[in-house]
Tab-separated table of C-alpha atoms in Angstrom:
chain	number	residue	atom	x	y	z
A	217	UNK	CA	-12.948	-8.816	14.908
A	218	UNK	CA	-10.596	-10.804	17.122
A	219	UNK	CA	-7.266	-9.349	18.232
A	220	UNK	CA	-5.141	-11.322	15.778
A	221	UNK	CA	-2.665	-8.431	15.523
A	222	UNK	CA	-2.416	-7.647	19.233
A	223	UNK	CA	1.100	-6.495	20.209
A	224	UNK	CA	1.887	-5.672	16.565
A	225	UNK	CA	3.044	-2.217	15.482
A	226	UNK	CA	1.986	-1.344	11.944
A	227	UNK	CA	3.070	1.536	9.723
A	228	UNK	CA	0.746	2.253	6.798
A	229	UNK	CA	1.908	4.806	4.244
A	230	UNK	CA	-0.682	6.609	2.176
A	231	UNK	CA	-2.958	6.034	5.144
A	232	UNK	CA	-5.024	9.187	5.010
A	233	UNK	CA	-7.662	8.069	2.548
A	234	UNK	CA	-8.994	5.276	0.352
A	235	UNK	CA	-7.224	1.948	0.508
A	236	UNK	CA	-4.622	3.103	3.040
A	237	UNK	CA	-7.325	4.226	5.440
A	238	UNK	CA	-9.165	0.925	5.030
A	239	UNK	CA	-5.963	-0.989	5.809
A	240	UNK	CA	-5.222	1.136	8.879
A	241	UNK	CA	-8.742	0.736	10.247
A	242	UNK	CA	-8.691	-3.014	9.614
A	243	UNK	CA	-5.369	-3.401	11.412
A	244	UNK	CA	-6.612	-1.365	14.368
A	245	UNK	CA	-9.750	-3.487	14.533
A	246	UNK	CA	-7.504	-6.543	14.829
A	247	UNK	CA	-5.634	-5.044	17.778
A	248	UNK	CA	-2.562	-3.512	16.158
A	249	UNK	CA	-1.102	-0.147	17.126
A	250	UNK	CA	-1.236	1.719	13.828
A	251	UNK	CA	0.846	4.622	12.553
A	252	UNK	CA	-0.846	6.270	9.584
A	253	UNK	CA	1.414	8.346	7.360
A	254	UNK	CA	0.862	10.630	4.384
A	255	UNK	CA	1.490	14.212	3.289
A	256	UNK	CA	-2.009	15.362	4.284
A	257	UNK	CA	-2.158	16.150	8.011
A	258	UNK	CA	-5.932	16.877	8.236
A	259	UNK	CA	-6.781	13.562	6.578
A	260	UNK	CA	-4.418	11.701	8.897
A	261	UNK	CA	-5.910	13.354	11.961
A	262	UNK	CA	-9.378	12.296	10.825
A	263	UNK	CA	-8.292	8.675	10.358
A	264	UNK	CA	-6.500	8.525	13.709
A	265	UNK	CA	-9.501	10.074	15.479
A	266	UNK	CA	-11.871	7.560	13.889
A	267	UNK	CA	-9.665	4.647	14.949
A	268	UNK	CA	-9.441	5.932	18.520
A	269	UNK	CA	-13.187	6.528	18.670
A	270	UNK	CA	-13.682	2.883	17.698
A	271	UNK	CA	-11.418	1.818	20.561
A	272	UNK	CA	-8.213	1.351	18.567
A	273	UNK	CA	-4.703	2.771	18.880
A	274	UNK	CA	-3.403	5.149	16.219
A	275	UNK	CA	-0.789	7.806	15.618
A	276	UNK	CA	-0.953	10.307	12.748
A	277	UNK	CA	2.473	11.177	11.325
A	278	UNK	CA	2.876	13.524	8.376
A	279	UNK	CA	5.559	12.288	5.990
A	280	UNK	CA	6.480	12.493	2.323
A	281	UNK	CA	7.824	9.020	1.583
A	282	UNK	CA	10.122	10.454	-1.099
A	283	UNK	CA	11.893	12.577	1.528
A	284	UNK	CA	14.485	10.550	3.456
A	285	UNK	CA	14.571	12.939	6.411
A	286	UNK	CA	10.792	12.778	6.839
A	287	UNK	CA	10.878	9.001	6.567
A	288	UNK	CA	13.506	8.810	9.306
A	289	UNK	CA	11.284	10.954	11.518
A	290	UNK	CA	8.333	8.656	10.749
A	291	UNK	CA	10.257	5.627	11.974
A	292	UNK	CA	11.565	7.454	15.046
A	293	UNK	CA	8.081	8.744	15.907
A	294	UNK	CA	6.756	5.190	15.703
A	295	UNK	CA	9.473	3.908	18.021
A	296	UNK	CA	8.914	6.736	20.509
A	297	UNK	CA	5.159	6.189	20.533
A	298	UNK	CA	4.857	2.453	20.957
A	299	UNK	CA	7.992	0.646	19.745
A	300	UNK	CA	9.632	-0.496	16.514
A	301	UNK	CA	7.426	-1.512	13.577
A	302	UNK	CA	6.675	-5.180	13.104
A	303	UNK	CA	4.437	-4.537	10.081
A	304	UNK	CA	4.985	-2.198	7.143
A	305	UNK	CA	2.499	-1.603	4.358
A	306	UNK	CA	3.927	0.477	1.521
A	307	UNK	CA	0.697	1.863	0.123
A	308	UNK	CA	1.643	5.460	-0.733
A	309	UNK	CA	1.540	6.069	-4.455
A	310	UNK	CA	0.584	8.447	-7.245
A	311	UNK	CA	-0.817	7.980	-10.731
A	312	UNK	CA	0.359	11.149	-12.480
A	313	UNK	CA	1.477	11.948	-15.065
A	314	UNK	CA	-1.273	10.561	-17.291
A	315	UNK	CA	-0.848	10.943	-21.028
A	316	UNK	CA	1.555	10.040	-23.847
A	317	UNK	CA	5.153	9.894	-22.658
A	318	UNK	CA	6.243	12.458	-25.259
A	319	UNK	CA	3.873	14.978	-23.686
A	320	UNK	CA	4.767	14.374	-20.037
A	321	UNK	CA	6.850	16.585	-17.790
A	322	UNK	CA	10.172	15.121	-16.729
A	323	UNK	CA	9.644	16.551	-13.267
A	324	UNK	CA	6.272	14.852	-12.752
A	325	UNK	CA	7.433	11.573	-14.357
A	326	UNK	CA	10.440	11.299	-12.074
A	327	UNK	CA	8.358	12.410	-9.088
A	328	UNK	CA	6.109	9.392	-9.732
A	329	UNK	CA	9.119	7.072	-9.574
A	330	UNK	CA	10.463	8.872	-6.493
A	331	UNK	CA	7.193	8.314	-4.592
A	332	UNK	CA	6.116	4.908	-5.876
A	333	UNK	CA	9.504	3.197	-6.034
A	334	UNK	CA	11.808	5.436	-4.020
A	335	UNK	CA	9.246	5.765	-1.251
A	336	UNK	CA	8.909	1.990	-0.995
A	337	UNK	CA	12.674	1.696	-0.668
A	338	UNK	CA	13.112	4.622	1.739
A	339	UNK	CA	10.481	3.424	4.221
A	340	UNK	CA	11.436	-0.246	4.025
A	341	UNK	CA	15.168	0.241	4.552
A	342	UNK	CA	15.090	1.705	8.106
A	343	UNK	CA	12.530	-0.771	9.469
A	344	UNK	CA	14.325	-3.902	8.264
A	345	UNK	CA	17.251	-3.930	10.736
A	346	UNK	CA	14.872	-4.013	13.714
A	347	UNK	CA	12.773	-6.731	12.113
A	348	UNK	CA	15.886	-8.807	11.437
A	349	UNK	CA	17.134	-8.307	14.996
A	350	UNK	CA	13.823	-9.671	16.308
A	351	UNK	CA	13.626	-12.447	13.667
A	352	UNK	CA	10.158	-11.264	12.715
A	353	UNK	CA	8.434	-8.809	10.404
A	354	UNK	CA	5.821	-8.437	7.704
A	355	UNK	CA	6.240	-6.127	4.700
A	356	UNK	CA	3.473	-5.784	2.116
A	357	UNK	CA	3.989	-3.639	-0.966
A	358	UNK	CA	0.792	-2.456	-2.641
A	359	UNK	CA	1.286	-2.883	-6.357
A	360	UNK	CA	-1.041	-3.310	-9.317
A	361	UNK	CA	-1.876	-5.603	-12.203
A	362	UNK	CA	-0.466	-2.763	-14.291
A	363	UNK	CA	2.955	-4.054	-13.261
A	364	UNK	CA	2.349	-6.761	-15.871
A	365	UNK	CA	-0.082	-5.045	-18.253
A	366	UNK	CA	1.294	-2.148	-20.277
A	367	UNK	CA	-1.147	0.743	-20.557
A	368	UNK	CA	-0.661	3.612	-22.976
A	369	UNK	CA	-0.727	6.878	-21.058
A	370	UNK	CA	0.609	5.335	-17.845
A	371	UNK	CA	4.310	5.042	-18.615
A	372	UNK	CA	5.460	6.162	-15.165
A	373	UNK	CA	2.813	4.264	-13.202
A	374	UNK	CA	3.307	0.944	-15.030
A	375	UNK	CA	7.080	1.279	-14.772
A	376	UNK	CA	6.853	2.004	-11.050
A	377	UNK	CA	4.550	-0.907	-10.273
A	378	UNK	CA	6.728	-3.337	-12.249
A	379	UNK	CA	9.716	-2.097	-10.239
A	380	UNK	CA	7.839	-2.610	-6.968
A	381	UNK	CA	7.047	-6.216	-7.854
A	382	UNK	CA	10.663	-6.906	-8.764
A	383	UNK	CA	11.890	-5.158	-5.599
A	384	UNK	CA	9.545	-7.429	-3.650
A	385	UNK	CA	11.057	-10.537	-5.238
A	386	UNK	CA	14.626	-9.411	-4.611
A	387	UNK	CA	13.986	-8.421	-1.003
A	388	UNK	CA	12.152	-11.693	-0.373
A	389	UNK	CA	15.271	-13.579	-1.464
A	390	UNK	CA	17.344	-11.492	0.934
A	391	UNK	CA	14.889	-12.153	3.786
A	392	UNK	CA	14.522	-15.900	3.172
A	393	UNK	CA	14.697	-17.824	6.441
A	394	UNK	CA	14.940	-14.669	8.557
A	395	UNK	CA	11.402	-14.600	9.947
A	396	UNK	CA	10.678	-11.493	7.852
A	397	UNK	CA	8.337	-11.937	4.897
A	398	UNK	CA	7.907	-9.587	1.954
A	399	UNK	CA	4.991	-9.805	-0.471
A	400	UNK	CA	3.212	-7.641	-3.024
A	401	UNK	CA	-0.524	-7.344	-3.522
A	402	UNK	CA	-2.543	-6.260	-6.554
A	403	UNK	CA	-5.925	-5.189	-5.091
A	404	UNK	CA	-7.738	-4.604	-8.396
A	405	UNK	CA	-10.651	-2.229	-8.958
A	406	UNK	CA	-11.516	-0.289	-5.776
A	407	UNK	CA	-13.783	2.661	-5.036
A	408	UNK	CA	-11.141	5.274	-4.300
A	409	UNK	CA	-10.351	8.835	-5.377
A	410	UNK	CA	-7.689	7.490	-7.748
A	411	UNK	CA	-10.230	5.237	-9.455
A	412	UNK	CA	-12.610	8.165	-9.842
A	413	UNK	CA	-9.850	10.129	-11.565
A	414	UNK	CA	-9.127	7.214	-13.876
A	415	UNK	CA	-12.780	6.922	-14.905
A	416	UNK	CA	-12.832	10.659	-15.657
A	417	UNK	CA	-9.768	10.534	-17.936
A	418	UNK	CA	-10.017	11.156	-21.663
A	419	UNK	CA	-9.431	8.335	-24.135
A	420	UNK	CA	-6.626	10.436	-25.619
A	421	UNK	CA	-4.736	10.425	-22.336
A	422	UNK	CA	-5.726	6.906	-21.269
A	423	UNK	CA	-7.110	4.594	-23.982
A	424	UNK	CA	-8.265	1.983	-21.409
A	425	UNK	CA	-10.631	4.388	-19.655
A	426	UNK	CA	-13.743	2.624	-20.991
A	427	UNK	CA	-12.592	-0.614	-19.331
A	428	UNK	CA	-12.651	1.111	-15.942
A	429	UNK	CA	-15.977	2.790	-16.640
A	430	UNK	CA	-17.513	-0.540	-17.638
A	431	UNK	CA	-16.188	-2.234	-14.497
A	432	UNK	CA	-17.902	0.454	-12.457
A	433	UNK	CA	-21.190	0.017	-14.332
A	434	UNK	CA	-20.993	-3.765	-13.824
A	435	UNK	CA	-20.488	-3.424	-10.071
A	436	UNK	CA	-16.970	-4.863	-10.171
A	437	UNK	CA	-15.412	-2.007	-8.212
A	438	UNK	CA	-14.807	-3.195	-4.654
A	439	UNK	CA	-15.164	-1.455	-1.334
A	440	UNK	CA	-11.510	-0.983	-0.254
A	441	UNK	CA	-12.300	-2.658	3.060
A	442	UNK	CA	-12.508	-6.006	1.245
A	443	UNK	CA	-8.937	-6.076	-0.137
A	444	UNK	CA	-7.785	-4.513	3.148
A	445	UNK	CA	-8.685	-7.802	4.819
A	446	UNK	CA	-6.326	-9.606	2.450
A	447	UNK	CA	-3.520	-7.240	3.458
A	448	UNK	CA	-4.304	-7.968	7.117
A	449	UNK	CA	-4.126	-11.686	6.376
A	450	UNK	CA	-0.695	-11.262	4.776
A	451	UNK	CA	0.490	-9.536	7.962
A	452	UNK	CA	-0.641	-12.215	10.417
A	453	UNK	CA	2.106	-14.008	12.348
A	454	UNK	CA	0.797	-17.313	11.001
A	455	UNK	CA	0.933	-16.207	7.364
A	456	UNK	CA	4.189	-16.813	5.529
A	457	UNK	CA	3.913	-15.713	1.912
A	458	UNK	CA	7.473	-14.574	1.365
A	459	UNK	CA	8.080	-13.494	-2.231
A	460	UNK	CA	4.456	-13.867	-3.280
A	461	UNK	CA	2.946	-11.464	-5.835
A	462	UNK	CA	-0.769	-11.848	-5.202
A	463	UNK	CA	-3.893	-10.849	-7.106
A	464	UNK	CA	-7.285	-10.213	-5.516
A	465	UNK	CA	-8.827	-13.548	-6.475
A	466	UNK	CA	-11.142	-16.115	-4.903
A	467	UNK	CA	-8.273	-18.189	-3.509
A	468	UNK	CA	-6.606	-15.379	-1.570
A	469	UNK	CA	-9.952	-13.975	-0.406
A	470	UNK	CA	-10.947	-17.405	0.862
A	471	UNK	CA	-7.646	-17.838	2.701
A	472	UNK	CA	-7.995	-14.397	4.259
A	473	UNK	CA	-11.563	-14.926	5.412
A	474	UNK	CA	-10.714	-18.305	6.928
A	475	UNK	CA	-7.751	-16.856	8.821
A	476	UNK	CA	-9.583	-13.758	10.037
A	477	UNK	CA	-12.690	-15.518	11.349
């Protein structure tokens, strides 16, 4: 891959596995200095080591995105290592609790919102001033089609993803004309640990489980490296998709492949 993200500093939350890891590795392959963040230090170390072995630049930084103090340390560690972030991908997220709302725990339900929505806010807020000062930045929020499609058993997750899409729209209005773009991306079916958990759910807890199982049988579940290329496209200096809420479809894949050639 060509160095289309040379001189860029990218922070990827939820970067220790699955889609986050694919995004981090794609960014590094395009020349970015990448900070991978999650709560799992061993996973982060493995990702950073793999990126460095491939000739890329990476820093592993343990952080719970729902903890403001840890988020502040994440941003400071990035600045100390290589400079202020020019790219932020808010990928960290959780699915639980799964099951009818009446049977969920208030603690786990609110924890979902704290990570998925609060974490997006907490990480975005401290990086924006620097982006605005430099008249440049790219923020991509990883959302889901479940922001628009209600799913029984996923009350917290669907609520959180809808909030992320709306937060994206609001922030895009605030960033209009600033050189900072904010977009959201719905990657669709991917082969990740979360998708495996979904396919293993009971129909009582998640009535749509057969839809996910059938998608897997039909070969519709993507390698996360494919949608990661779309995220990279959205973070290119030449790409300006401010306020866009994008699905993983032929049009966006085609645009990404043309830009990343």
